[in-house]
Amino acid sequence: MQSADIQVDVIIPTQTKYLDLIGSIGERIGRELDHYSGDRDALAYQLNLVLTEATTNAIKHSNYKGPKDCVRITIHIQEDELDIKVFDHGQGFDIESVPIPDFDNPKENGMGIYFIKTLMDSVTYTRMEEVNVLEIKKSLR
């Protein structure tokens, strides 16, 4: 993949059957970033996990209004940074109040935000009018 700016924009219904598709897109991007000097296989794994977790949260916490409700994911690939935004219509949450998981007593829920924060360089969650935006950035240097 060349180093020119690329924008990937995906809109999916709020159905978990599309999670594999979203994860696969991230994995493919990670493997194709020719200008990335780090381990591209590791980056591919991380992007698959991060996109799957972020989309799962958006689907799970969205205000489900029926099969026409959707989640939008944008991935902006620049020379030195990857910027992922996941848009949902849920009630939102305070990302800073999400507790660190108890690894001695792991639960099925609550790991996604931790993994996203751990694997990526910057994670913010903001409310814009009637849409929540989870913005995830990863340096490609």
PDB file of C-alpha atoms in Angstrom:
ATOM      1  CA  MET A   1       0.000   0.000   0.000  1.00  0.00           C
ATOM      2  CA  GLN A   2       1.449   3.352  -1.002  1.00  0.00           C
ATOM      3  CA  SER A   3       2.020   6.114   1.528  1.00  0.00           C
ATOM      4  CA  ALA A   4      -0.576   8.529   0.080  1.00  0.00           C
ATOM      5  CA  ASP A   5      -3.550   9.382   2.268  1.00  0.00           C
ATOM      6  CA  ILE A   6      -6.288   6.772   2.041  1.00  0.00           C
ATOM      7  CA  GLN A   7      -9.758   6.937   3.563  1.00  0.00           C
ATOM      8  CA  VAL A   8     -11.827   3.805   4.186  1.00  0.00           C
ATOM      9  CA  ASP A   9     -15.459   4.453   5.136  1.00  0.00           C
ATOM     10  CA  VAL A  10     -17.656   1.513   6.142  1.00  0.00           C
ATOM     11  CA  ILE A  11     -21.270   1.579   7.301  1.00  0.00           C
ATOM     12  CA  ILE A  12     -22.722  -1.638   8.702  1.00  0.00           C
ATOM     13  CA  PRO A  13     -26.037  -2.563  10.304  1.00  0.00           C
ATOM     14  CA  THR A  14     -25.921  -2.981  14.098  1.00  0.00           C
ATOM     15  CA  GLN A  15     -25.534  -6.723  13.739  1.00  0.00           C
ATOM     16  CA  THR A  16     -22.593  -8.727  15.056  1.00  0.00           C
ATOM     17  CA  LYS A  17     -22.397 -10.845  11.913  1.00  0.00           C
ATOM     18  CA  TYR A  18     -20.362  -8.014  10.336  1.00  0.00           C
ATOM     19  CA  LEU A  19     -17.635  -8.004  13.004  1.00  0.00           C
ATOM     20  CA  ASP A  20     -15.431 -10.409  11.061  1.00  0.00           C
ATOM     21  CA  LEU A  21     -15.629  -8.135   8.030  1.00  0.00           C
ATOM     22  CA  ILE A  22     -14.533  -5.095  10.055  1.00  0.00           C
ATOM     23  CA  GLY A  23     -11.703  -7.008  11.741  1.00  0.00           C
ATOM     24  CA  SER A  24     -10.547  -8.330   8.376  1.00  0.00           C
ATOM     25  CA  ILE A  25     -10.392  -4.829   6.922  1.00  0.00           C
ATOM     26  CA  GLY A  26      -8.128  -3.734   9.784  1.00  0.00           C
ATOM     27  CA  GLU A  27      -5.961  -6.817   9.408  1.00  0.00           C
ATOM     28  CA  ARG A  28      -5.544  -6.263   5.688  1.00  0.00           C
ATOM     29  CA  ILE A  29      -4.617  -2.616   6.203  1.00  0.00           C
ATOM     30  CA  GLY A  30      -1.982  -3.607   8.771  1.00  0.00           C
ATOM     31  CA  ARG A  31      -0.380  -6.113   6.416  1.00  0.00           C
ATOM     32  CA  GLU A  32      -0.378  -3.743   3.428  1.00  0.00           C
ATOM     33  CA  LEU A  33       1.267  -0.673   5.017  1.00  0.00           C
ATOM     34  CA  ASP A  34       4.585  -0.838   3.163  1.00  0.00           C
ATOM     35  CA  HIS A  35       5.928   2.287   4.814  1.00  0.00           C
ATOM     36  CA  TYR A  36       5.305   1.005   8.381  1.00  0.00           C
ATOM     37  CA  SER A  37       8.700   0.189   9.891  1.00  0.00           C
ATOM     38  CA  GLY A  38       7.356  -1.980  12.720  1.00  0.00           C
ATOM     39  CA  ASP A  39       6.053  -5.532  12.728  1.00  0.00           C
ATOM     40  CA  ARG A  40       3.215  -5.513  10.184  1.00  0.00           C
ATOM     41  CA  ASP A  41       1.869  -8.885  11.322  1.00  0.00           C
ATOM     42  CA  ALA A  42       1.570  -7.540  14.870  1.00  0.00           C
ATOM     43  CA  LEU A  43      -0.062  -4.354  13.598  1.00  0.00           C
ATOM     44  CA  ALA A  44      -2.507  -6.439  11.530  1.00  0.00           C
ATOM     45  CA  TYR A  45      -3.474  -8.452  14.616  1.00  0.00           C
ATOM     46  CA  GLN A  46      -3.859  -5.287  16.705  1.00  0.00           C
ATOM     47  CA  LEU A  47      -6.037  -3.547  14.108  1.00  0.00           C
ATOM     48  CA  ASN A  48      -8.247  -6.611  13.780  1.00  0.00           C
ATOM     49  CA  LEU A  49      -8.716  -6.752  17.559  1.00  0.00           C
ATOM     50  CA  VAL A  50      -9.200  -3.002  18.035  1.00  0.00           C
ATOM     51  CA  LEU A  51     -11.715  -2.633  15.208  1.00  0.00           C
ATOM     52  CA  THR A  52     -13.639  -5.711  16.326  1.00  0.00           C
ATOM     53  CA  GLU A  53     -13.794  -4.533  19.954  1.00  0.00           C
ATOM     54  CA  ALA A  54     -14.710  -0.952  19.079  1.00  0.00           C
ATOM     55  CA  THR A  55     -17.450  -2.074  16.698  1.00  0.00           C
ATOM     56  CA  THR A  56     -18.757  -4.630  19.206  1.00  0.00           C
ATOM     57  CA  ASN A  57     -19.106  -1.864  21.803  1.00  0.00           C
ATOM     58  CA  ALA A  58     -20.824   0.430  19.315  1.00  0.00           C
ATOM     59  CA  ILE A  59     -23.327  -2.286  18.390  1.00  0.00           C
ATOM     60  CA  LYS A  60     -23.856  -3.426  21.974  1.00  0.00           C
ATOM     61  CA  HIS A  61     -24.466   0.041  23.385  1.00  0.00           C
ATOM     62  CA  SER A  62     -26.271   1.595  20.451  1.00  0.00           C
ATOM     63  CA  ASN A  63     -29.882   2.604  20.694  1.00  0.00           C
ATOM     64  CA  TYR A  64     -31.084  -0.262  18.605  1.00  0.00           C
ATOM     65  CA  LYS A  65     -33.981   0.979  16.508  1.00  0.00           C
ATOM     66  CA  GLY A  66     -34.262  -1.968  14.191  1.00  0.00           C
ATOM     67  CA  PRO A  67     -32.301  -3.539  11.376  1.00  0.00           C
ATOM     68  CA  LYS A  68     -31.828  -0.196   9.636  1.00  0.00           C
ATOM     69  CA  ASP A  69     -29.747   1.236  12.503  1.00  0.00           C
ATOM     70  CA  CYS A  70     -26.053   1.322  11.651  1.00  0.00           C
ATOM     71  CA  VAL A  71     -22.494   1.895  12.861  1.00  0.00           C
ATOM     72  CA  ARG A  72     -20.073   3.907  10.770  1.00  0.00           C
ATOM     73  CA  ILE A  73     -16.353   3.215  10.850  1.00  0.00           C
ATOM     74  CA  THR A  74     -13.814   5.440   9.135  1.00  0.00           C
ATOM     75  CA  ILE A  75     -10.136   4.614   8.793  1.00  0.00           C
ATOM     76  CA  HIS A  76      -7.846   7.398   7.638  1.00  0.00           C
ATOM     77  CA  ILE A  77      -4.381   6.215   6.689  1.00  0.00           C
ATOM     78  CA  GLN A  78      -1.751   8.920   6.528  1.00  0.00           C
ATOM     79  CA  GLU A  79       2.018   8.788   6.088  1.00  0.00           C
ATOM     80  CA  ASP A  80       2.732   8.725   9.815  1.00  0.00           C
ATOM     81  CA  GLU A  81      -0.598   7.993  11.496  1.00  0.00           C
ATOM     82  CA  LEU A  82      -3.660   5.804  11.361  1.00  0.00           C
ATOM     83  CA  ASP A  83      -6.871   7.461  12.574  1.00  0.00           C
ATOM     84  CA  ILE A  84      -9.913   5.263  13.225  1.00  0.00           C
ATOM     85  CA  LYS A  85     -13.309   6.682  14.134  1.00  0.00           C
ATOM     86  CA  VAL A  86     -16.277   4.589  15.193  1.00  0.00           C
ATOM     87  CA  PHE A  87     -19.602   6.449  15.239  1.00  0.00           C
ATOM     88  CA  ASP A  88     -22.628   5.211  17.172  1.00  0.00           C
ATOM     89  CA  HIS A  89     -25.994   6.526  18.318  1.00  0.00           C
ATOM     90  CA  GLY A  90     -25.958   5.096  21.851  1.00  0.00           C
ATOM     91  CA  GLN A  91     -26.275   7.007  25.107  1.00  0.00           C
ATOM     92  CA  GLY A  92     -22.501   7.272  25.426  1.00  0.00           C
ATOM     93  CA  PHE A  93     -20.182   6.763  28.395  1.00  0.00           C
ATOM     94  CA  ASP A  94     -17.209   8.296  30.176  1.00  0.00           C
ATOM     95  CA  ILE A  95     -14.196   6.491  28.776  1.00  0.00           C
ATOM     96  CA  GLU A  96     -12.058   7.642  31.703  1.00  0.00           C
ATOM     97  CA  SER A  97     -14.350   5.888  34.200  1.00  0.00           C
ATOM     98  CA  VAL A  98     -13.982   2.468  32.583  1.00  0.00           C
ATOM     99  CA  PRO A  99     -12.108   0.377  35.181  1.00  0.00           C
ATOM    100  CA  ILE A 100      -9.007  -1.644  34.445  1.00  0.00           C
ATOM    101  CA  PRO A 101     -10.077  -5.295  34.167  1.00  0.00           C
ATOM    102  CA  ASP A 102      -9.438  -7.626  37.091  1.00  0.00           C
ATOM    103  CA  PHE A 103      -7.211 -10.222  35.433  1.00  0.00           C
ATOM    104  CA  ASP A 104      -7.347 -12.466  38.504  1.00  0.00           C
ATOM    105  CA  ASN A 105     -11.126 -12.669  38.124  1.00  0.00           C
ATOM    106  CA  PRO A 106     -11.746 -11.977  34.441  1.00  0.00           C
ATOM    107  CA  LYS A 107     -15.259 -11.303  33.232  1.00  0.00           C
ATOM    108  CA  GLU A 108     -16.659 -11.653  29.773  1.00  0.00           C
ATOM    109  CA  ASN A 109     -17.231  -7.893  29.444  1.00  0.00           C
ATOM    110  CA  GLY A 110     -15.039  -4.882  30.070  1.00  0.00           C
ATOM    111  CA  MET A 111     -11.879  -5.884  28.215  1.00  0.00           C
ATOM    112  CA  GLY A 112     -12.421  -4.056  24.912  1.00  0.00           C
ATOM    113  CA  ILE A 113     -11.623  -0.501  25.960  1.00  0.00           C
ATOM    114  CA  TYR A 114      -8.619  -1.757  27.934  1.00  0.00           C
ATOM    115  CA  PHE A 115      -7.215  -3.551  24.873  1.00  0.00           C
ATOM    116  CA  ILE A 116      -7.866  -0.555  22.641  1.00  0.00           C
ATOM    117  CA  LYS A 117      -6.119   1.827  25.061  1.00  0.00           C
ATOM    118  CA  THR A 118      -3.210  -0.580  25.539  1.00  0.00           C
ATOM    119  CA  LEU A 119      -2.572  -1.278  21.853  1.00  0.00           C
ATOM    120  CA  MET A 120      -3.137   2.175  20.384  1.00  0.00           C
ATOM    121  CA  ASP A 121      -1.449   5.532  21.028  1.00  0.00           C
ATOM    122  CA  SER A 122      -4.472   7.744  21.630  1.00  0.00           C
ATOM    123  CA  VAL A 123      -8.120   6.985  22.428  1.00  0.00           C
ATOM    124  CA  THR A 124     -10.866   9.568  22.948  1.00  0.00           C
ATOM    125  CA  TYR A 125     -14.630   9.346  23.142  1.00  0.00           C
ATOM    126  CA  THR A 126     -16.738  12.405  22.468  1.00  0.00           C
ATOM    127  CA  ARG A 127     -20.353  13.288  21.844  1.00  0.00           C
ATOM    128  CA  MET A 128     -21.049  15.325  18.691  1.00  0.00           C
ATOM    129  CA  GLU A 129     -24.695  16.389  18.426  1.00  0.00           C
ATOM    130  CA  GLU A 130     -26.517  13.023  18.373  1.00  0.00           C
ATOM    131  CA  VAL A 131     -23.512  10.861  17.543  1.00  0.00           C
ATOM    132  CA  ASN A 132     -20.769   9.414  19.755  1.00  0.00           C
ATOM    133  CA  VAL A 133     -17.302   9.162  18.273  1.00  0.00           C
ATOM    134  CA  LEU A 134     -14.625   6.785  19.507  1.00  0.00           C
ATOM    135  CA  GLU A 135     -11.401   8.066  17.954  1.00  0.00           C
ATOM    136  CA  ILE A 136      -8.380   5.804  17.969  1.00  0.00           C
ATOM    137  CA  LYS A 137      -4.964   6.849  16.721  1.00  0.00           C
ATOM    138  CA  LYS A 138      -1.868   4.794  16.024  1.00  0.00           C
ATOM    139  CA  SER A 139       1.489   6.208  15.058  1.00  0.00           C
ATOM    140  CA  LEU A 140       2.984   4.533  12.014  1.00  0.00           C
ATOM    141  CA  ARG A 141       6.566   5.678  12.660  1.00  0.00           C
TER     142      ARG A 141
END
